[in-house]
Each structure stands twice: as structure tokens, then as C-alpha cells.
Amino acid sequence: MSDVPWTLPAAIALLAALIIVGVATVVVRVRRRSPRAAAAAAHARAAAEAVLLRLDDAANALDVAFEAAAADDAPAELRRARAASLRGRDRGFEEVAALATSTRLPAQRRVDAVRLRDDLERRITDIDATRARLSEWIRAHGSPASRAAAARARREDIARTSGDPARLVTEARARFDDGEWTDADRADREARAALARADAALGTPDAADAEVVEATMALRRAERLFRAVEDAHRFLLQAAENAAAEVSAAEAEIATAVEIAQTRPDECVPDAVERLREAGAELRAASAELPRRPRTAIEVVARARETRDEVLRQAPSARRRLEAARAALPGTLACARSAVAAAEAFANAPSIEQRLRLELARRELAAARSAADPFQALASARAAWHAVTDA
């Protein structure tokens, strides 16, 4: 009995302490999940994205400076630093993209974003140091005149290897409706404008290094755009060969899908029949516009098959789903390649959001090309396509 007088207060004190600790824990958890914490995480992520934008610009500028300096014979240490800078930039895109899909608590996401922002800043500092060492090497090797001559040689090489893009556009214009070849025409015009800018920068025999860098940037853009003309023309000709058969096959597939949706509605999305009939109507319209609009038809087929897969879910048998994936993959992959190529060619001082979407599209396109599983390949191809077309 002698222990009772002090054990009761001790028990009460312990219980009170536990309650306080419990309340404090709940408060901390609530705060870490609160709208304010989420807003702070979003703000930190935006700050990391802003630094990534600067890192991308710095890495691109360093790469252009190397090319303008004709620095293939630069010291190995300098070339390794350049490669490390580009790898650090590429890794930065993956790391910033991961912030947007992170499932960690808002407070933890904020910490991750701040840590990444600081790391990206360090990478920019490293690039600046590499750029300074490159400048020292440039001053000690070669001359502005030799570098300008090398840039003029690159200009002639690009013009020679690009062939005759205008002829490709003229051929497309004669066979197809305007909307089918406008990308190729735009790429050809912008490529020629880029060559003109390079010519202006290199117009004097004593062009300085700054002009050589300007010309190198223009030549890079011209090369991308000429390649885009070829890509667009190739896609258009392939579409012309395959569109009629693809549309016919897709119409039969959609008709079968409507039957499945009608007989097993519980296994499909609620508006499956309506959406499938809309897809069928778009296919009929595309068929009526052949052969003048084959590229559009291939895109309509790819979208119709995607709609079918979305609304039927798992209703078709595993064998049918596999056959459908294999049938849809070539056309969807072609659409994705074409869209990514156009986005790369026409990108001109894009925002960080556009750069992130383009990087995502590149990764998904690479995944689609390397995937052995048709379902995964198709999903990646569709993700790549949407990344650059749904913005």
C-alpha cells in the first residue's frame, strides 16, 4: 500500500506524456501532408526545374563551343569533362521528371527537390569550369580563321548530304493534300533560313570566334531540319503504301469490338459502344479521303485502336489482345517517331515543360524500340506519341 501514493501520479504523468507525444506525432504528420506542405513541395520542384533549364542551356552551349572550336584533338581530360557534362544534364532530366511522379510525403518531396536543385547548381558550376578550360585551350590552339574555315566546310557538307529537300516537298505537294506535307515544307524553309544565318555569320574572311559559334548553332539547326524533311517525306510515302490496308483492317477490328462491347458490357467502360462507333465513323471518313491523306489515315487508325483497347479493357481473350497489340504497334510507332522528330526539329528556345515532355518522349520511344513484349512496346510508343502531341 505504501507504493500507491506515488505510482498513481507517475502513471498519470506517463499517460499524459504519451498523449502529448501522440498528439505531436499526429500534428507533424498532418503538417507534412498539409496543402501548405504540398505547395512548398511544388515550389521547390519548380525551382529545380528552373535550374535544370539553365543546366540544359549551359550544356548545349558547351557542346556547341566544342564543335565550333573543332576541338576533336583537345586534351582527353577536357573531352571527358564535356561528356560528363552532357551525362549530368541527361541525368538531371530523369531526376526532375521523377519528382513529378514521386509518391513520397510532400515534406519529403520538398527536401528531395531542394537537394536536387543544389546538385544541379553544382553541375552548372562544373560546366562553367569546363567552358573556361576550353576557352584557354582555344586561345592556345588554332585561330579564328581556321575555325571559320572548318565551319564553312561543315556548312558545305550539310548542304551536300541533305540532297534536295525542296524536291521532296514538291513531290509531296503534287500527290497529297496540304496538311500532309506542311511539316516537310516548314522544315525545308526553316533549314534554308538557318543556312542563311550561318552564311551571314561566316560572311567575312576574318570572322571572329563569336560568329563561328553563332554559325555552328545555325548549322546544327539546319541539319536537324533537313533530317526532319526526310523523316516527314519517308513517313508520308510509307503511309501511302499502307494506309488503305490499315484502315480496312481497323474498320473490321472496330466492328468486332462493338460486338464485344454489346455482348459483355459489364467488362467494358460504360460508354464503350458510343466511343467505338465514333472511332468507326472517323475511320470511314479517313477511308473516303484516301489516297490524298494517307498520313492522317494512319494517325486515325492508331487512335482508333487505342480507343478500342481503352474501352474493352480485358474483355477480349489474351490471344486477341496480343494480336491486337502486334497489329497496332507498327503504325503507332511510326506516328510516335514522326511526332518526336518534328518536335526535335522545330524546338526553338522551348520552355522547361516542353523540354521535359520531349525528353520523356525520347525515353519512351527508345523503350518502345527495345521492348520484346508487344504490350509494353505499344504502351511506350503511345506514351511517346502523347508526350509531344497532347501538350
mmCIF file of C-alpha atoms in Angstrom:
data_model
loop_
_atom_site.group_PDB
_atom_site.id
_atom_site.type_symbol
_atom_site.label_atom_id
_atom_site.label_comp_id
_atom_site.label_asym_id
_atom_site.label_seq_id
_atom_site.Cartn_x
_atom_site.Cartn_y
_atom_site.Cartn_z
ATOM 1 C CA MET A 1 0.000 0.000 0.000
ATOM 2 C CA SER A 2 2.922 2.310 0.592
ATOM 3 C CA ASP A 3 3.619 2.396 -3.189
ATOM 4 C CA VAL A 4 0.166 3.672 -4.179
ATOM 5 C CA PRO A 5 0.634 7.351 -3.323
ATOM 6 C CA TRP A 6 3.414 7.819 -5.886
ATOM 7 C CA THR A 7 2.627 5.202 -8.559
ATOM 8 C CA LEU A 8 -0.734 6.739 -9.422
ATOM 9 C CA PRO A 9 0.696 10.223 -10.192
ATOM 10 C CA ALA A 10 3.537 8.580 -12.130
ATOM 11 C CA ALA A 11 1.080 6.602 -14.210
ATOM 12 C CA ILE A 12 -0.958 9.721 -14.889
ATOM 13 C CA ALA A 13 2.198 11.610 -15.874
ATOM 14 C CA LEU A 14 3.270 8.789 -18.193
ATOM 15 C CA LEU A 15 -0.173 8.657 -19.788
ATOM 16 C CA ALA A 16 -0.127 12.426 -20.265
ATOM 17 C CA ALA A 17 3.308 12.211 -21.857
ATOM 18 C CA LEU A 18 2.125 9.509 -24.237
ATOM 19 C CA ILE A 19 -0.888 11.587 -25.193
ATOM 20 C CA ILE A 20 1.310 14.619 -25.832
ATOM 21 C CA VAL A 21 3.710 12.574 -27.943
ATOM 22 C CA GLY A 22 0.799 11.076 -29.866
ATOM 23 C CA VAL A 23 -0.775 14.468 -30.491
ATOM 24 C CA ALA A 24 2.575 15.890 -31.557
ATOM 25 C CA THR A 25 3.095 12.992 -33.946
ATOM 26 C CA VAL A 26 -0.337 13.498 -35.479
ATOM 27 C CA VAL A 27 0.289 17.243 -35.830
ATOM 28 C CA VAL A 28 3.649 16.655 -37.513
ATOM 29 C CA ARG A 29 2.157 14.116 -39.911
ATOM 30 C CA VAL A 30 -0.741 16.403 -40.763
ATOM 31 C CA ARG A 31 1.621 19.276 -41.408
ATOM 32 C CA ARG A 32 3.826 17.117 -43.607
ATOM 33 C CA ARG A 33 0.745 16.223 -45.674
ATOM 34 C CA SER A 34 -0.988 19.599 -45.496
ATOM 35 C CA PRO A 35 -1.805 21.779 -48.509
ATOM 36 C CA ARG A 36 0.918 24.144 -47.353
ATOM 37 C CA ALA A 37 3.456 21.314 -47.427
ATOM 38 C CA ALA A 38 2.236 20.278 -50.883
ATOM 39 C CA ALA A 39 2.564 23.863 -52.095
ATOM 40 C CA ALA A 40 6.086 24.074 -50.691
ATOM 41 C CA ALA A 41 6.993 20.832 -52.469
ATOM 42 C CA ALA A 42 5.589 22.149 -55.755
ATOM 43 C CA HIS A 43 7.512 25.396 -55.325
ATOM 44 C CA ALA A 44 10.752 23.509 -54.650
ATOM 45 C CA ARG A 45 10.159 21.335 -57.704
ATOM 46 C CA ALA A 46 9.589 24.424 -59.853
ATOM 47 C CA ALA A 47 12.874 25.834 -58.556
ATOM 48 C CA ALA A 48 14.652 22.603 -59.516
ATOM 49 C CA GLU A 49 13.078 22.768 -62.979
ATOM 50 C CA ALA A 50 14.292 26.343 -63.406
ATOM 51 C CA VAL A 51 17.846 25.264 -62.569
ATOM 52 C CA LEU A 52 17.510 22.333 -64.980
ATOM 53 C CA LEU A 53 16.605 24.803 -67.731
ATOM 54 C CA ARG A 54 19.832 26.698 -67.041
ATOM 55 C CA LEU A 55 21.784 23.445 -66.910
ATOM 56 C CA ASP A 56 20.403 22.357 -70.278
ATOM 57 C CA ASP A 57 21.292 25.700 -71.841
ATOM 58 C CA ALA A 58 24.786 25.574 -70.322
ATOM 59 C CA ALA A 59 25.389 22.005 -71.523
ATOM 60 C CA ASN A 60 24.165 22.847 -75.025
ATOM 61 C CA ALA A 61 26.354 25.951 -75.134
ATOM 62 C CA LEU A 62 29.385 23.920 -74.075
ATOM 63 C CA ASP A 63 28.651 21.309 -76.740
ATOM 64 C CA VAL A 64 28.313 23.993 -79.410
ATOM 65 C CA ALA A 65 31.545 25.638 -78.233
ATOM 66 C CA PHE A 66 33.409 22.339 -78.616
ATOM 67 C CA GLU A 67 32.078 21.879 -82.127
ATOM 68 C CA ALA A 68 32.811 25.472 -83.100
ATOM 69 C CA ALA A 69 36.369 25.124 -81.779
ATOM 70 C CA ALA A 70 36.931 21.951 -83.833
ATOM 71 C CA ALA A 71 38.243 20.539 -80.590
ATOM 72 C CA ASP A 72 38.469 16.889 -81.576
ATOM 73 C CA ASP A 73 42.154 16.976 -80.631
ATOM 74 C CA ALA A 74 41.556 18.664 -77.284
ATOM 75 C CA PRO A 75 43.123 17.007 -74.211
ATOM 76 C CA ALA A 76 41.400 13.824 -73.068
ATOM 77 C CA GLU A 77 40.596 15.412 -69.724
ATOM 78 C CA LEU A 78 38.702 18.205 -71.459
ATOM 79 C CA ARG A 79 36.779 15.791 -73.665
ATOM 80 C CA ARG A 80 35.876 13.654 -70.669
ATOM 81 C CA ALA A 81 34.618 16.747 -68.858
ATOM 82 C CA ARG A 82 32.427 17.558 -71.837
ATOM 83 C CA ALA A 83 30.985 14.025 -71.862
ATOM 84 C CA ALA A 84 30.409 14.186 -68.098
ATOM 85 C CA SER A 85 28.578 17.496 -68.502
ATOM 86 C CA LEU A 86 26.222 16.036 -71.085
ATOM 87 C CA ARG A 87 25.597 12.940 -68.978
ATOM 88 C CA GLY A 88 24.896 15.115 -65.950
ATOM 89 C CA ARG A 89 22.382 17.119 -67.982
ATOM 90 C CA ASP A 90 20.638 13.977 -69.220
ATOM 91 C CA ARG A 91 20.515 12.547 -65.714
ATOM 92 C CA GLY A 92 19.072 15.826 -64.488
ATOM 93 C CA PHE A 93 16.066 15.454 -66.786
ATOM 94 C CA GLU A 94 15.384 11.984 -65.406
ATOM 95 C CA GLU A 95 15.758 13.178 -61.812
ATOM 96 C CA VAL A 96 13.488 16.202 -62.239
ATOM 97 C CA ALA A 97 10.899 14.069 -64.033
ATOM 98 C CA ALA A 98 10.974 11.641 -61.105
ATOM 99 C CA LEU A 99 9.998 14.464 -58.738
ATOM 100 C CA ALA A 100 6.687 14.859 -60.566
ATOM 101 C CA THR A 101 5.785 11.189 -60.105
ATOM 102 C CA SER A 102 7.153 10.740 -56.583
ATOM 103 C CA THR A 103 4.751 9.222 -54.043
ATOM 104 C CA ARG A 104 6.713 10.390 -51.021
ATOM 105 C CA LEU A 105 5.188 12.792 -48.497
ATOM 106 C CA PRO A 106 5.065 16.444 -49.572
ATOM 107 C CA ALA A 107 7.655 17.399 -46.956
ATOM 108 C CA GLN A 108 9.961 14.669 -48.222
ATOM 109 C CA ARG A 109 9.395 15.723 -51.835
ATOM 110 C CA ARG A 110 10.387 19.254 -50.887
ATOM 111 C CA VAL A 111 13.625 18.012 -49.335
ATOM 112 C CA ASP A 112 14.326 15.899 -52.427
ATOM 113 C CA ALA A 113 13.691 18.865 -54.719
ATOM 114 C CA VAL A 114 15.920 21.213 -52.733
ATOM 115 C CA ARG A 115 18.718 18.646 -52.658
ATOM 116 C CA LEU A 116 18.391 18.089 -56.415
ATOM 117 C CA ARG A 117 18.318 21.820 -57.107
ATOM 118 C CA ASP A 118 21.597 22.256 -55.248
ATOM 119 C CA ASP A 119 23.132 19.323 -57.109
ATOM 120 C CA LEU A 120 22.056 20.786 -60.458
ATOM 121 C CA GLU A 121 23.643 24.092 -59.476
ATOM 122 C CA ARG A 122 26.909 22.251 -58.834
ATOM 123 C CA ARG A 123 26.706 20.684 -62.277
ATOM 124 C CA ILE A 124 26.330 24.146 -63.818
ATOM 125 C CA THR A 125 29.428 25.259 -61.910
ATOM 126 C CA ASP A 126 31.319 22.271 -63.320
ATOM 127 C CA ILE A 127 30.193 23.156 -66.852
ATOM 128 C CA ASP A 128 31.319 26.746 -66.377
ATOM 129 C CA ALA A 129 34.736 25.472 -65.278
ATOM 130 C CA THR A 130 34.945 23.211 -68.322
ATOM 131 C CA ARG A 131 33.951 26.104 -70.565
ATOM 132 C CA ALA A 132 36.734 28.232 -69.045
ATOM 133 C CA ARG A 133 39.318 25.487 -69.652
ATOM 134 C CA LEU A 134 38.052 25.117 -73.223
ATOM 135 C CA SER A 135 38.455 28.854 -73.774
ATOM 136 C CA GLU A 136 42.055 28.635 -72.554
ATOM 137 C CA TRP A 137 42.725 25.744 -74.913
ATOM 138 C CA ILE A 138 41.136 27.639 -77.836
ATOM 139 C CA ARG A 139 43.366 30.660 -77.242
ATOM 140 C CA ALA A 140 46.421 28.438 -77.374
ATOM 141 C CA HIS A 141 45.447 26.334 -80.396
ATOM 142 C CA GLY A 142 44.398 27.266 -83.887
ATOM 143 C CA SER A 143 42.996 30.620 -84.939
ATOM 144 C CA PRO A 144 39.612 32.226 -85.599
ATOM 145 C CA ALA A 145 40.318 31.965 -89.328
ATOM 146 C CA SER A 146 40.950 28.206 -89.148
ATOM 147 C CA ARG A 147 37.830 27.681 -87.067
ATOM 148 C CA ALA A 148 35.762 29.740 -89.504
ATOM 149 C CA ALA A 149 37.131 27.654 -92.367
ATOM 150 C CA ALA A 150 36.136 24.478 -90.548
ATOM 151 C CA ALA A 151 32.614 25.859 -90.038
ATOM 152 C CA ARG A 152 32.347 26.700 -93.750
ATOM 153 C CA ALA A 153 33.373 23.142 -94.560
ATOM 154 C CA ARG A 154 30.664 21.824 -92.233
ATOM 155 C CA ARG A 155 28.170 24.081 -93.938
ATOM 156 C CA GLU A 156 29.039 22.660 -97.360
ATOM 157 C CA ASP A 157 28.907 19.114 -96.015
ATOM 158 C CA ILE A 158 25.416 19.653 -94.589
ATOM 159 C CA ALA A 159 24.187 21.176 -97.823
ATOM 160 C CA ARG A 160 25.664 18.292 -99.836
ATOM 161 C CA THR A 161 24.367 15.445 -97.659
ATOM 162 C CA SER A 162 20.875 16.930 -97.319
ATOM 163 C CA GLY A 163 20.264 16.289 -101.012
ATOM 164 C CA ASP A 164 17.364 18.238 -102.464
ATOM 165 C CA PRO A 165 14.695 18.669 -99.756
ATOM 166 C CA ALA A 166 12.723 21.081 -101.923
ATOM 167 C CA ARG A 167 12.250 18.316 -104.490
ATOM 168 C CA LEU A 168 10.808 16.038 -101.808
ATOM 169 C CA VAL A 169 8.337 18.725 -100.818
ATOM 170 C CA THR A 170 7.389 19.333 -104.463
ATOM 171 C CA GLU A 171 6.713 15.615 -104.960
ATOM 172 C CA ALA A 172 4.550 15.502 -101.853
ATOM 173 C CA ARG A 173 2.646 18.620 -102.889
ATOM 174 C CA ALA A 174 1.728 17.047 -106.209
ATOM 175 C CA ARG A 175 0.359 13.832 -104.681
ATOM 176 C CA PHE A 176 -1.147 14.771 -101.330
ATOM 177 C CA ASP A 177 -3.342 17.347 -99.637
ATOM 178 C CA ASP A 178 -1.765 20.368 -97.980
ATOM 179 C CA GLY A 179 -1.941 19.088 -94.409
ATOM 180 C CA GLU A 180 0.102 16.021 -95.343
ATOM 181 C CA TRP A 181 3.294 17.837 -96.343
ATOM 182 C CA THR A 182 3.200 21.140 -94.414
ATOM 183 C CA ASP A 183 5.699 19.858 -91.809
ATOM 184 C CA ALA A 184 8.178 18.958 -94.517
ATOM 185 C CA ASP A 185 7.683 22.304 -96.229
ATOM 186 C CA ARG A 186 8.140 24.207 -92.981
ATOM 187 C CA ALA A 187 11.263 22.232 -92.122
ATOM 188 C CA ASP A 188 12.747 22.919 -95.566
ATOM 189 C CA ARG A 189 12.077 26.665 -95.316
ATOM 190 C CA GLU A 190 13.435 26.942 -91.782
ATOM 191 C CA ALA A 191 16.506 24.892 -92.673
ATOM 192 C CA ARG A 192 17.327 27.220 -95.544
ATOM 193 C CA ALA A 193 16.857 30.204 -93.242
ATOM 194 C CA ALA A 194 19.267 28.622 -90.766
ATOM 195 C CA LEU A 195 21.839 28.145 -93.528
ATOM 196 C CA ALA A 196 21.415 31.793 -94.462
ATOM 197 C CA ARG A 197 22.106 32.806 -90.851
ATOM 198 C CA ALA A 198 25.232 30.675 -90.848
ATOM 199 C CA ASP A 199 26.358 32.247 -94.121
ATOM 200 C CA ALA A 200 25.835 35.732 -92.685
ATOM 201 C CA ALA A 201 27.851 34.898 -89.576
ATOM 202 C CA LEU A 202 30.667 33.488 -91.695
ATOM 203 C CA GLY A 203 30.379 36.126 -94.389
ATOM 204 C CA THR A 204 33.706 37.828 -93.712
ATOM 205 C CA PRO A 205 37.139 36.193 -94.044
ATOM 206 C CA ASP A 206 38.108 37.390 -90.552
ATOM 207 C CA ALA A 207 35.021 36.053 -88.749
ATOM 208 C CA ALA A 208 35.631 36.029 -85.004
ATOM 209 C CA ASP A 209 35.038 33.096 -82.683
ATOM 210 C CA ALA A 210 31.682 34.571 -81.601
ATOM 211 C CA GLU A 211 30.485 34.489 -85.205
ATOM 212 C CA VAL A 212 31.758 30.927 -85.589
ATOM 213 C CA VAL A 213 29.737 29.859 -82.537
ATOM 214 C CA GLU A 214 26.648 31.605 -83.946
ATOM 215 C CA ALA A 215 27.149 29.867 -87.280
ATOM 216 C CA THR A 216 27.620 26.498 -85.578
ATOM 217 C CA MET A 217 24.298 26.859 -83.750
ATOM 218 C CA ALA A 218 22.567 27.733 -87.034
ATOM 219 C CA LEU A 219 24.190 24.792 -88.809
ATOM 220 C CA ARG A 220 23.050 22.391 -86.111
ATOM 221 C CA ARG A 221 19.506 23.634 -86.508
ATOM 222 C CA ALA A 222 19.698 23.359 -90.292
ATOM 223 C CA GLU A 223 20.924 19.776 -90.032
ATOM 224 C CA ARG A 224 18.031 18.823 -87.727
ATOM 225 C CA LEU A 225 15.507 20.457 -90.008
ATOM 226 C CA PHE A 226 16.827 18.841 -93.192
ATOM 227 C CA ARG A 227 16.634 15.492 -91.417
ATOM 228 C CA ALA A 228 13.039 16.327 -90.469
ATOM 229 C CA VAL A 229 12.186 16.870 -94.142
ATOM 230 C CA GLU A 230 13.472 13.390 -94.951
ATOM 231 C CA ASP A 231 11.653 11.852 -91.979
ATOM 232 C CA ALA A 232 8.357 13.512 -92.870
ATOM 233 C CA HIS A 233 8.673 12.504 -96.528
ATOM 234 C CA ARG A 234 9.531 8.911 -95.613
ATOM 235 C CA PHE A 235 6.590 8.653 -93.221
ATOM 236 C CA LEU A 236 4.260 10.047 -95.861
ATOM 237 C CA LEU A 237 5.374 7.564 -98.535
ATOM 238 C CA GLN A 238 5.140 4.628 -96.125
ATOM 239 C CA ALA A 239 1.676 5.798 -95.117
ATOM 240 C CA ALA A 240 0.641 5.983 -98.764
ATOM 241 C CA GLU A 241 1.652 2.339 -99.236
ATOM 242 C CA ASN A 242 -0.071 1.014 -96.125
ATOM 243 C CA ALA A 243 -2.996 3.326 -95.334
ATOM 244 C CA ALA A 244 -5.726 1.579 -97.317
ATOM 245 C CA ALA A 245 -4.958 -1.833 -95.804
ATOM 246 C CA GLU A 246 -4.587 -0.384 -92.307
ATOM 247 C CA VAL A 247 -7.893 1.475 -92.470
ATOM 248 C CA SER A 248 -9.701 -1.612 -93.763
ATOM 249 C CA ALA A 249 -8.217 -3.779 -91.020
ATOM 250 C CA ALA A 250 -9.034 -1.230 -88.329
ATOM 251 C CA GLU A 251 -12.643 -0.957 -89.514
ATOM 252 C CA ALA A 252 -13.043 -4.729 -89.133
ATOM 253 C CA GLU A 253 -11.401 -4.595 -85.704
ATOM 254 C CA ILE A 254 -13.741 -1.838 -84.516
ATOM 255 C CA ALA A 255 -16.786 -3.745 -85.782
ATOM 256 C CA THR A 256 -15.670 -6.785 -83.770
ATOM 257 C CA ALA A 257 -15.028 -4.553 -80.759
ATOM 258 C CA VAL A 258 -18.574 -3.170 -80.946
ATOM 259 C CA GLU A 259 -19.940 -6.719 -80.806
ATOM 260 C CA ILE A 260 -17.820 -7.479 -77.740
ATOM 261 C CA ALA A 261 -18.924 -4.274 -76.018
ATOM 262 C CA GLN A 262 -22.579 -5.042 -76.741
ATOM 263 C CA THR A 263 -22.464 -8.645 -75.537
ATOM 264 C CA ARG A 264 -20.256 -8.060 -72.482
ATOM 265 C CA PRO A 265 -20.965 -4.504 -71.339
ATOM 266 C CA ASP A 266 -20.045 -5.205 -67.718
ATOM 267 C CA GLU A 267 -16.456 -5.931 -68.750
ATOM 268 C CA CYS A 268 -16.063 -2.676 -70.703
ATOM 269 C CA VAL A 269 -16.248 1.020 -69.873
ATOM 270 C CA PRO A 270 -19.814 2.383 -69.674
ATOM 271 C CA ASP A 271 -19.695 4.346 -72.954
ATOM 272 C CA ALA A 272 -17.713 1.738 -74.880
ATOM 273 C CA VAL A 273 -20.195 1.271 -77.726
ATOM 274 C CA GLU A 274 -20.591 5.013 -78.293
ATOM 275 C CA ARG A 275 -16.850 5.636 -78.362
ATOM 276 C CA LEU A 276 -16.232 2.701 -80.666
ATOM 277 C CA ARG A 277 -18.872 3.909 -83.093
ATOM 278 C CA GLU A 278 -17.272 7.349 -83.106
ATOM 279 C CA ALA A 279 -13.929 5.716 -83.896
ATOM 280 C CA GLY A 280 -15.580 3.769 -86.711
ATOM 281 C CA ALA A 281 -17.002 6.975 -88.153
ATOM 282 C CA GLU A 282 -13.559 8.587 -88.109
ATOM 283 C CA LEU A 283 -12.142 5.577 -89.922
ATOM 284 C CA ARG A 284 -14.812 5.795 -92.616
ATOM 285 C CA ALA A 285 -14.046 9.479 -93.078
ATOM 286 C CA ALA A 286 -10.335 8.701 -93.363
ATOM 287 C CA SER A 287 -11.075 5.994 -95.927
ATOM 288 C CA ALA A 288 -13.086 8.445 -98.019
ATOM 289 C CA GLU A 289 -10.130 10.856 -98.106
ATOM 290 C CA LEU A 290 -7.631 8.290 -99.369
ATOM 291 C CA PRO A 291 -5.279 8.397 -101.202
ATOM 292 C CA ARG A 292 -4.796 12.148 -100.742
ATOM 293 C CA ARG A 293 -4.434 11.973 -96.950
ATOM 294 C CA PRO A 294 -2.570 8.777 -96.040
ATOM 295 C CA ARG A 295 -0.637 10.237 -93.120
ATOM 296 C CA THR A 296 -3.849 11.406 -91.491
ATOM 297 C CA ALA A 297 -5.365 7.970 -92.074
ATOM 298 C CA ILE A 298 -2.514 6.198 -90.286
ATOM 299 C CA GLU A 299 -2.935 8.522 -87.308
ATOM 300 C CA VAL A 300 -6.706 7.910 -87.257
ATOM 301 C CA VAL A 301 -6.080 4.155 -87.294
ATOM 302 C CA ALA A 302 -3.630 4.425 -84.387
ATOM 303 C CA ARG A 303 -6.103 6.483 -82.342
ATOM 304 C CA ALA A 304 -8.997 4.129 -83.152
ATOM 305 C CA ARG A 305 -7.010 1.124 -81.956
ATOM 306 C CA GLU A 306 -6.033 2.952 -78.792
ATOM 307 C CA THR A 307 -9.687 3.767 -78.144
ATOM 308 C CA ARG A 308 -10.608 0.126 -78.654
ATOM 309 C CA ASP A 309 -8.013 -1.040 -76.129
ATOM 310 C CA GLU A 310 -9.140 1.569 -73.593
ATOM 311 C CA VAL A 311 -12.846 0.787 -73.735
ATOM 312 C CA LEU A 312 -12.700 -3.016 -73.980
ATOM 313 C CA ARG A 313 -10.254 -3.372 -71.097
ATOM 314 C CA GLN A 314 -9.685 -7.121 -70.571
ATOM 315 C CA ALA A 315 -12.858 -8.277 -72.332
ATOM 316 C CA PRO A 316 -11.132 -9.823 -75.369
ATOM 317 C CA SER A 317 -9.204 -13.039 -74.846
ATOM 318 C CA ALA A 318 -5.474 -12.904 -74.118
ATOM 319 C CA ARG A 319 -4.745 -14.173 -77.627
ATOM 320 C CA ARG A 320 -6.874 -11.469 -79.226
ATOM 321 C CA ARG A 321 -5.261 -8.763 -77.115
ATOM 322 C CA LEU A 322 -1.823 -9.969 -78.165
ATOM 323 C CA GLU A 323 -2.811 -9.989 -81.843
ATOM 324 C CA ALA A 324 -4.275 -6.520 -81.469
ATOM 325 C CA ALA A 325 -1.097 -5.188 -79.865
ATOM 326 C CA ARG A 326 1.054 -6.638 -82.621
ATOM 327 C CA ALA A 327 -1.205 -5.142 -85.289
ATOM 328 C CA ALA A 328 -1.275 -1.702 -83.644
ATOM 329 C CA LEU A 329 2.440 -1.425 -82.895
ATOM 330 C CA PRO A 330 3.924 -0.570 -86.351
ATOM 331 C CA GLY A 331 1.527 2.282 -87.099
ATOM 332 C CA THR A 332 1.668 3.707 -83.587
ATOM 333 C CA LEU A 333 5.452 3.521 -83.572
ATOM 334 C CA ALA A 334 5.586 5.344 -86.910
ATOM 335 C CA CYS A 335 3.311 8.081 -85.573
ATOM 336 C CA ALA A 336 5.449 8.425 -82.459
ATOM 337 C CA ARG A 337 8.701 8.602 -84.426
ATOM 338 C CA SER A 338 7.284 11.235 -86.736
ATOM 339 C CA ALA A 339 5.929 13.336 -83.877
ATOM 340 C CA VAL A 340 9.162 13.184 -81.882
ATOM 341 C CA ALA A 341 11.249 14.033 -84.944
ATOM 342 C CA ALA A 342 9.085 17.079 -85.646
ATOM 343 C CA ALA A 343 9.244 18.208 -82.020
ATOM 344 C CA GLU A 344 13.038 17.914 -82.022
ATOM 345 C CA ALA A 345 13.381 19.764 -85.310
ATOM 346 C CA PHE A 346 11.076 22.667 -84.581
ATOM 347 C CA ALA A 347 12.029 23.197 -80.936
ATOM 348 C CA ASN A 348 13.425 26.724 -80.623
ATOM 349 C CA ALA A 349 14.162 28.015 -77.116
ATOM 350 C CA PRO A 350 11.493 25.732 -75.634
ATOM 351 C CA SER A 351 10.216 26.061 -72.089
ATOM 352 C CA ILE A 352 11.288 23.624 -69.412
ATOM 353 C CA GLU A 353 7.880 21.947 -69.642
ATOM 354 C CA GLN A 354 8.379 21.360 -73.369
ATOM 355 C CA ARG A 355 11.890 20.041 -72.804
ATOM 356 C CA LEU A 356 10.722 17.652 -70.117
ATOM 357 C CA ARG A 357 7.965 16.324 -72.378
ATOM 358 C CA LEU A 358 10.394 15.891 -75.259
ATOM 359 C CA GLU A 359 12.876 14.042 -73.056
ATOM 360 C CA LEU A 360 10.059 11.802 -71.831
ATOM 361 C CA ALA A 361 9.056 11.124 -75.436
ATOM 362 C CA ARG A 362 12.625 10.187 -76.337
ATOM 363 C CA ARG A 363 12.903 7.766 -73.422
ATOM 364 C CA GLU A 364 9.541 6.162 -74.191
ATOM 365 C CA LEU A 365 10.372 5.876 -77.878
ATOM 366 C CA ALA A 366 13.655 4.167 -77.050
ATOM 367 C CA ALA A 367 11.798 1.828 -74.691
ATOM 368 C CA ALA A 368 9.262 1.006 -77.412
ATOM 369 C CA ARG A 369 12.006 0.144 -79.882
ATOM 370 C CA SER A 370 13.844 -2.122 -77.455
ATOM 371 C CA ALA A 371 10.890 -3.842 -75.764
ATOM 372 C CA ALA A 372 10.403 -7.500 -76.613
ATOM 373 C CA ASP A 373 6.883 -7.601 -75.165
ATOM 374 C CA PRO A 374 4.312 -6.214 -77.676
ATOM 375 C CA PHE A 375 2.111 -4.817 -74.900
ATOM 376 C CA GLN A 376 4.990 -2.882 -73.319
ATOM 377 C CA ALA A 377 6.268 -1.715 -76.693
ATOM 378 C CA LEU A 378 2.820 -0.442 -77.656
ATOM 379 C CA ALA A 379 2.305 1.301 -74.320
ATOM 380 C CA SER A 380 5.678 3.052 -74.636
ATOM 381 C CA ALA A 381 5.019 4.069 -78.237
ATOM 382 C CA ARG A 382 1.691 5.577 -77.245
ATOM 383 C CA ALA A 383 3.288 7.371 -74.291
ATOM 384 C CA ALA A 384 5.953 8.845 -76.583
ATOM 385 C CA TRP A 385 3.336 9.995 -79.074
ATOM 386 C CA HIS A 386 1.157 11.607 -76.426
ATOM 387 C CA ALA A 387 4.108 13.276 -74.716
ATOM 388 C CA VAL A 388 4.701 15.543 -77.726
ATOM 389 C CA THR A 389 1.173 15.851 -79.104
ATOM 390 C CA ASP A 390 -1.014 16.337 -76.025
ATOM 391 C CA ALA A 391 0.662 19.498 -74.698
#
